[in-house]
XYZ file of C-alpha atoms in Angstrom:
404
model
C 17.052 -4.438 -0.102
C 15.726 -2.678 -3.161
C 18.470 -2.629 -5.849
C 19.489 0.731 -7.260
C 19.523 -0.114 -10.959
C 20.601 2.154 -13.830
C 18.236 2.474 -16.726
C 20.759 0.807 -19.057
C 21.032 -2.276 -16.866
C 17.951 -3.905 -18.393
C 18.936 -6.284 -21.145
C 16.132 -8.756 -20.684
C 12.391 -8.223 -20.530
C 9.199 -9.515 -22.059
C 6.887 -7.575 -24.352
C 3.971 -5.956 -22.564
C 3.896 -7.465 -19.167
C 7.342 -8.290 -17.849
C 7.572 -10.009 -14.535
C 10.808 -10.139 -12.573
C 11.816 -10.327 -8.962
C 11.297 -7.007 -7.252
C 12.683 -6.002 -3.910
C 10.298 -4.008 -1.761
C 12.023 -3.648 1.549
C 13.567 -0.444 2.748
C 17.326 -0.172 3.044
C 18.382 -1.730 6.314
C 19.445 0.627 9.019
C 22.845 -0.639 10.154
C 23.254 1.938 12.908
C 22.715 0.534 16.421
C 19.514 1.816 18.011
C 18.852 2.313 21.709
C 15.989 0.282 23.084
C 12.739 2.188 22.572
C 10.450 2.872 25.547
C 7.496 0.506 25.695
C 4.014 1.633 24.799
C 1.693 2.009 27.795
C -1.551 2.381 25.840
C -1.853 -0.831 23.829
C -4.900 -1.895 21.840
C -6.345 -5.345 22.480
C -6.708 -6.144 18.771
C -8.742 -9.295 19.421
C -11.369 -7.210 21.242
C -10.828 -3.954 19.354
C -10.516 -1.907 22.566
C -7.890 -0.327 24.801
C -9.852 -1.015 27.964
C -10.237 -4.419 29.684
C -12.938 -6.759 28.390
C -12.026 -9.862 30.397
C -9.446 -11.408 32.690
C -6.783 -11.781 29.997
C -7.352 -8.247 28.764
C -7.160 -6.978 32.328
C -3.702 -8.507 32.716
C -2.450 -7.052 29.430
C -4.045 -3.608 29.713
C -4.440 -3.149 33.390
C -5.176 0.286 34.590
C -6.382 1.763 31.282
C -9.687 3.584 31.748
C -11.914 5.228 29.170
C -12.891 8.716 30.321
C -14.909 9.611 27.227
C -15.782 8.284 23.766
C -16.326 10.538 20.756
C -18.201 8.584 18.082
C -18.577 10.909 15.098
C -19.758 10.428 11.532
C -16.183 10.223 10.218
C -14.037 9.059 13.166
C -14.151 7.367 16.544
C -11.812 8.483 19.320
C -11.416 8.096 23.082
C -9.981 9.961 26.031
C -7.988 7.377 28.005
C -6.089 7.438 31.295
C -3.641 5.088 33.008
C -1.910 5.447 36.384
C 1.676 6.556 35.899
C 1.154 7.213 32.181
C -1.239 10.166 32.303
C -4.092 10.674 29.885
C -4.143 10.560 26.087
C -6.350 11.000 23.063
C -6.719 7.771 21.066
C -8.080 7.298 17.558
C -9.916 3.970 17.367
C -11.521 4.302 13.928
C -9.530 1.371 12.493
C -9.970 -0.619 15.726
C -13.668 -0.962 14.900
C -13.027 -3.173 11.853
C -14.995 -6.456 11.995
C -11.809 -8.223 10.891
C -9.311 -8.431 13.797
C -6.367 -8.602 11.362
C -7.165 -5.104 10.121
C -7.427 -3.404 13.512
C -4.903 -0.800 14.609
C -4.923 2.391 16.697
C -2.793 5.199 18.073
C -2.846 7.016 21.399
C -1.039 10.318 21.908
C -0.063 12.720 24.652
C 2.042 15.818 24.127
C 5.157 13.706 24.846
C 4.635 10.454 22.939
C 2.587 8.477 20.431
C 1.774 4.839 21.195
C 1.032 2.643 18.168
C -0.505 -0.827 18.328
C -1.672 -3.385 15.792
C -2.529 -7.122 15.743
C 0.330 -9.594 15.993
C -0.132 -11.747 12.906
C 2.985 -13.818 13.463
C 5.515 -11.782 11.503
C 9.177 -12.205 12.458
C 9.383 -8.434 12.746
C 7.459 -5.236 11.999
C 8.996 -2.098 10.521
C 7.687 1.285 11.692
C 8.142 4.443 9.654
C 7.189 8.025 10.385
C 6.610 10.358 7.441
C 8.459 7.937 5.171
C 11.557 7.437 7.365
C 12.306 4.204 9.218
C 12.016 4.602 12.984
C 12.526 1.053 14.176
C 12.039 -2.662 13.633
C 10.307 -4.551 16.415
C 9.207 -8.105 17.173
C 6.280 -6.856 19.248
C 2.951 -5.452 18.059
C 3.247 -2.045 19.724
C 5.669 0.866 19.660
C 6.190 4.170 21.459
C 7.523 7.172 19.546
C 8.954 9.942 21.724
C 10.528 11.888 18.862
C 7.483 14.091 18.282
C 6.584 17.720 18.958
C 3.444 18.982 20.736
C 0.904 20.209 18.199
C 2.416 18.268 15.279
C 1.019 15.561 13.011
C 2.761 12.323 12.097
C 2.030 9.760 9.401
C 2.998 6.268 10.541
C 3.207 3.066 8.602
C 3.713 -0.438 10.008
C 4.676 -3.319 7.726
C 5.199 -7.012 8.341
C 5.107 -10.263 6.423
C 3.167 -13.247 7.731
C 1.172 -16.105 6.288
C 2.634 -15.512 2.833
C 1.188 -12.005 2.655
C 2.469 -8.516 3.223
C 0.521 -6.550 5.863
C 0.616 -2.761 6.026
C -1.172 -0.411 8.423
C -1.214 3.345 7.990
C -2.088 5.645 10.917
C -2.124 9.457 11.000
C -1.616 10.729 14.540
C -2.296 14.220 15.893
C -0.118 15.170 18.865
C -1.969 17.419 21.374
C -0.285 20.653 22.494
C -0.772 19.619 26.154
C -2.466 16.863 28.139
C -5.333 18.725 29.778
C -8.801 17.259 29.438
C -9.977 20.373 27.615
C -7.163 20.121 25.059
C -7.651 16.409 24.470
C -11.375 16.919 23.923
C -10.601 19.701 21.433
C -8.143 17.365 19.688
C -10.888 14.765 19.310
C -13.178 17.384 17.789
C -10.379 18.381 15.443
C -9.895 14.792 14.285
C -13.581 14.563 13.373
C -13.597 17.924 11.594
C -10.469 17.048 9.600
C -11.854 13.652 8.524
C -15.146 15.160 7.368
C -13.292 17.358 4.897
C -12.299 14.273 2.930
C -15.108 13.486 0.485
C -13.354 10.734 -1.462
C -10.473 8.297 -1.301
C -8.869 7.310 -4.603
C -7.008 4.001 -4.895
C -4.437 3.686 -7.674
C -2.434 0.601 -8.684
C -0.194 0.814 -11.742
C 2.260 -1.708 -13.218
C 4.726 -0.258 -15.695
C 7.999 -0.862 -17.569
C 10.610 1.582 -16.335
C 12.910 1.255 -19.355
C 12.439 3.081 -22.652
C 13.251 -0.087 -24.617
C 13.307 -3.750 -23.548
C 14.372 -6.927 -25.330
C 13.610 -10.625 -24.866
C 16.680 -12.853 -24.342
C 16.792 -16.104 -26.285
C 16.662 -18.274 -23.142
C 13.200 -16.826 -22.505
C 11.837 -16.160 -26.013
C 12.326 -19.690 -27.356
C 10.348 -21.567 -24.695
C 7.843 -18.709 -24.272
C 6.240 -19.142 -27.669
C 5.634 -15.395 -28.089
C 5.151 -14.058 -31.591
C 8.117 -11.689 -31.449
C 11.244 -12.932 -29.720
C 14.888 -11.999 -29.279
C 15.212 -10.441 -32.737
C 12.863 -7.613 -31.734
C 12.630 -4.888 -29.138
C 9.643 -3.433 -27.329
C 8.744 0.069 -26.295
C 8.627 0.525 -22.516
C 7.005 3.312 -20.517
C 10.273 5.152 -19.926
C 9.506 6.485 -16.473
C 10.100 5.997 -12.770
C 7.634 5.999 -9.897
C 4.972 8.702 -10.155
C 2.592 9.902 -7.444
C 0.359 11.573 -10.040
C -3.282 10.555 -9.964
C -3.323 10.145 -13.751
C -1.103 10.804 -16.737
C 1.951 8.504 -16.610
C 2.021 5.521 -18.974
C 1.539 2.041 -17.563
C 1.125 -1.578 -18.702
C -1.902 -2.474 -16.599
C -3.710 -0.863 -13.693
C -6.867 0.129 -11.884
C -7.993 3.425 -10.355
C -11.007 3.423 -8.036
C -12.936 6.108 -6.165
C -14.665 5.568 -2.809
C -17.208 8.287 -1.979
C -17.624 9.023 1.713
C -20.873 10.978 1.388
C -22.717 8.392 -0.706
C -22.654 4.645 -1.285
C -21.813 4.713 -4.987
C -18.204 4.003 -5.940
C -16.507 3.789 -9.328
C -13.381 2.433 -10.955
C -11.476 2.519 -14.244
C -9.263 -0.250 -15.505
C -6.833 -0.156 -18.381
C -3.850 -1.542 -20.235
C -1.224 0.222 -22.327
C -0.102 -0.361 -25.898
C 2.573 -2.986 -26.479
C 4.610 -1.739 -29.466
C 7.065 -3.969 -31.297
C 10.072 -2.790 -33.340
C 12.988 -4.406 -35.117
C 16.386 -4.125 -33.466
C 17.105 -1.259 -35.876
C 14.013 0.628 -34.753
C 11.529 -0.120 -37.538
C 7.924 -0.300 -36.328
C 6.367 -3.774 -36.623
C 3.093 -4.038 -34.680
C 1.104 -2.980 -31.628
C -1.602 -4.513 -29.459
C -3.349 -3.908 -26.145
C -3.832 -6.605 -23.571
C -7.365 -7.400 -22.434
C -8.482 -5.763 -19.188
C -11.359 -8.182 -18.543
C -9.570 -9.683 -15.540
C -8.789 -6.317 -13.969
C -11.459 -5.814 -11.304
C -12.280 -3.747 -8.246
C -15.041 -4.215 -5.693
C -16.183 -2.652 -2.421
C -16.613 -5.550 -0.011
C -18.656 -3.729 2.658
C -21.556 -1.300 2.631
C -21.194 2.446 2.849
C -21.127 3.898 6.366
C -19.263 7.176 5.762
C -16.373 6.176 8.014
C -14.517 3.158 6.587
C -14.860 0.576 3.827
C -13.226 -2.690 2.783
C -12.225 -3.116 -0.877
C -10.532 -5.685 -3.114
C -8.583 -5.185 -6.337
C -7.247 -7.640 -8.929
C -4.914 -6.685 -11.786
C -4.376 -9.514 -14.257
C -3.382 -8.985 -17.873
C -1.703 -11.313 -20.355
C 1.001 -10.249 -22.812
C -0.907 -9.708 -26.091
C 1.847 -11.313 -28.208
C 2.247 -14.408 -25.999
C 0.072 -17.503 -25.377
C -3.151 -16.658 -23.543
C -3.282 -19.869 -21.525
C -1.257 -22.875 -20.435
C 2.203 -23.095 -18.920
C 3.613 -20.529 -21.346
C 1.112 -17.853 -20.376
C 2.846 -14.613 -19.365
C 1.268 -11.691 -17.560
C 0.889 -9.359 -14.628
C -0.785 -10.754 -11.520
C -1.754 -8.602 -8.524
C -4.281 -9.096 -5.712
C -4.791 -6.652 -2.853
C -7.323 -6.337 -0.045
C -7.708 -3.113 1.894
C -9.745 -1.359 4.559
C -9.796 2.387 4.031
C -10.802 4.929 6.651
C -12.096 8.359 5.778
C -9.439 10.026 7.948
C -6.635 8.505 5.832
C -5.842 5.474 7.986
C -5.715 2.146 6.201
C -4.806 -1.536 6.158
C -3.557 -3.260 2.983
C -2.488 -6.837 2.370
C -1.708 -8.711 -0.806
C 0.695 -10.310 -3.257
C 1.933 -9.631 -6.768
C 4.040 -11.169 -9.495
C 7.356 -9.406 -8.974
C 7.565 -7.617 -12.294
C 7.456 -5.209 -13.989
C 7.652 -2.167 -11.685
C 4.595 -1.664 -9.455
C 3.173 1.265 -7.485
C 0.142 1.797 -5.255
C -1.104 5.116 -3.870
C -4.057 6.367 -1.842
C -5.334 9.917 -2.323
C -7.508 11.719 0.202
C -9.645 14.190 -1.747
C -11.023 17.385 -0.192
C -12.471 19.844 -2.670
C -10.031 20.396 -5.531
C -7.029 19.340 -3.451
C -5.757 15.974 -2.365
C -3.175 14.444 -0.064
C -1.180 11.380 -1.061
C 0.001 8.247 0.726
C 2.490 5.914 -0.926
C 1.488 2.357 -0.034
C 3.767 0.319 -2.285
C 6.610 0.763 -4.780
C 8.756 -2.048 -6.182
C 11.320 -2.351 -8.955
C 11.916 -5.508 -10.917
C 15.308 -7.164 -10.835
C 17.421 -7.569 -13.990
C 19.385 -10.624 -12.871
C 19.013 -13.830 -14.848
C 17.085 -16.568 -13.044
C 15.739 -14.078 -10.533
C 12.439 -13.084 -12.018
C 11.775 -13.488 -15.722
C 11.056 -17.148 -15.108
C 8.103 -16.030 -12.994
C 6.286 -15.356 -16.234
C 5.841 -19.073 -16.730
C 6.609 -20.879 -13.475
C 3.502 -21.055 -11.309
C 5.652 -22.014 -8.332
C 7.641 -18.775 -8.514
C 7.381 -16.927 -5.231
C 5.298 -13.757 -5.374
C 6.257 -10.490 -3.781
C 4.314 -9.104 -0.813
C 2.803 -5.631 -0.753
C 4.314 -3.210 1.707
C 6.283 0.021 1.650
C 6.480 3.312 3.476
C 4.778 6.543 2.595
C 3.062 9.606 4.018
C -0.488 10.931 3.698
């Protein structure tokens, strides 16, 4: 559970790049929940299809038929039918990923939305709709009946497996009725909506929430940093911010994927680390190197989806640059981004300082925002500051709810 910490609770932190244990999970829902109806339209993630591709698939997906496929420049969708379950419109854009772990899809009628994703071995998966927790399930599919005809819903599925956090984001459009004409029009609407997005911006920022932070003696002595417990350091003095640019941060990367051309770009940066005496007299300032902050598109441009990888590593400029006493931020994330706003993200990070990750869908001068990850560092002794130096310290996994 993410702790709710007052700003004055921080009495221990390192200069530029504090690392402490951060809790990323949503508050647990203690209210008993009725058993959710099972999804009827379930994606075979191994094959990337809803319809049978072999004997095993036939047993798992029996009866699902594809009535039509709409393969556009920005999306791929299908009109599906199943005896006893009616017919639906399904978005399979993310199901076409060459990596089975990234595949996910939704299928919707006017009465329900069926979500499905690959089972990567997580103990459970948490499903949110528009930022609110709907359910936790041990299976890799879910049916949501709490929707309205003609509405849109932003879903997010998170799970932890193989030492990584896994997050899928799916934006579903609920048809106003289930006629073939309406479902076809819905498919056309999905394509038209996706084409309006010309760019997707990826933003990762690591920042110090507090206005001032100090280094306790039990850390400063073994750390070997130039300025220890007799000094204080200027923080960023802010909370989470969904702004594309503007708020201060310690280290981060902002990248832009263009959907109408192959060229992409990114900016990397670090903030000033400013040192003061305990009485507030200015002493020194430095910026950490951003040479190890990188971003790369891992697949070629196709106008529909793209895989990317980001690394944010920066060492405290007043601490040792190498060896066991090295202190710094460490983040690695891999993502597949779809033009329509759907996505898959996995990764790990050193659990401090505070971290945030957002995706922005740009259309003209406007943009929509999806919160992918937010985490706050802990202030408890022996719960995180040691991660600055201990290589065996467990890293946090990326995953949080948001809406696009």
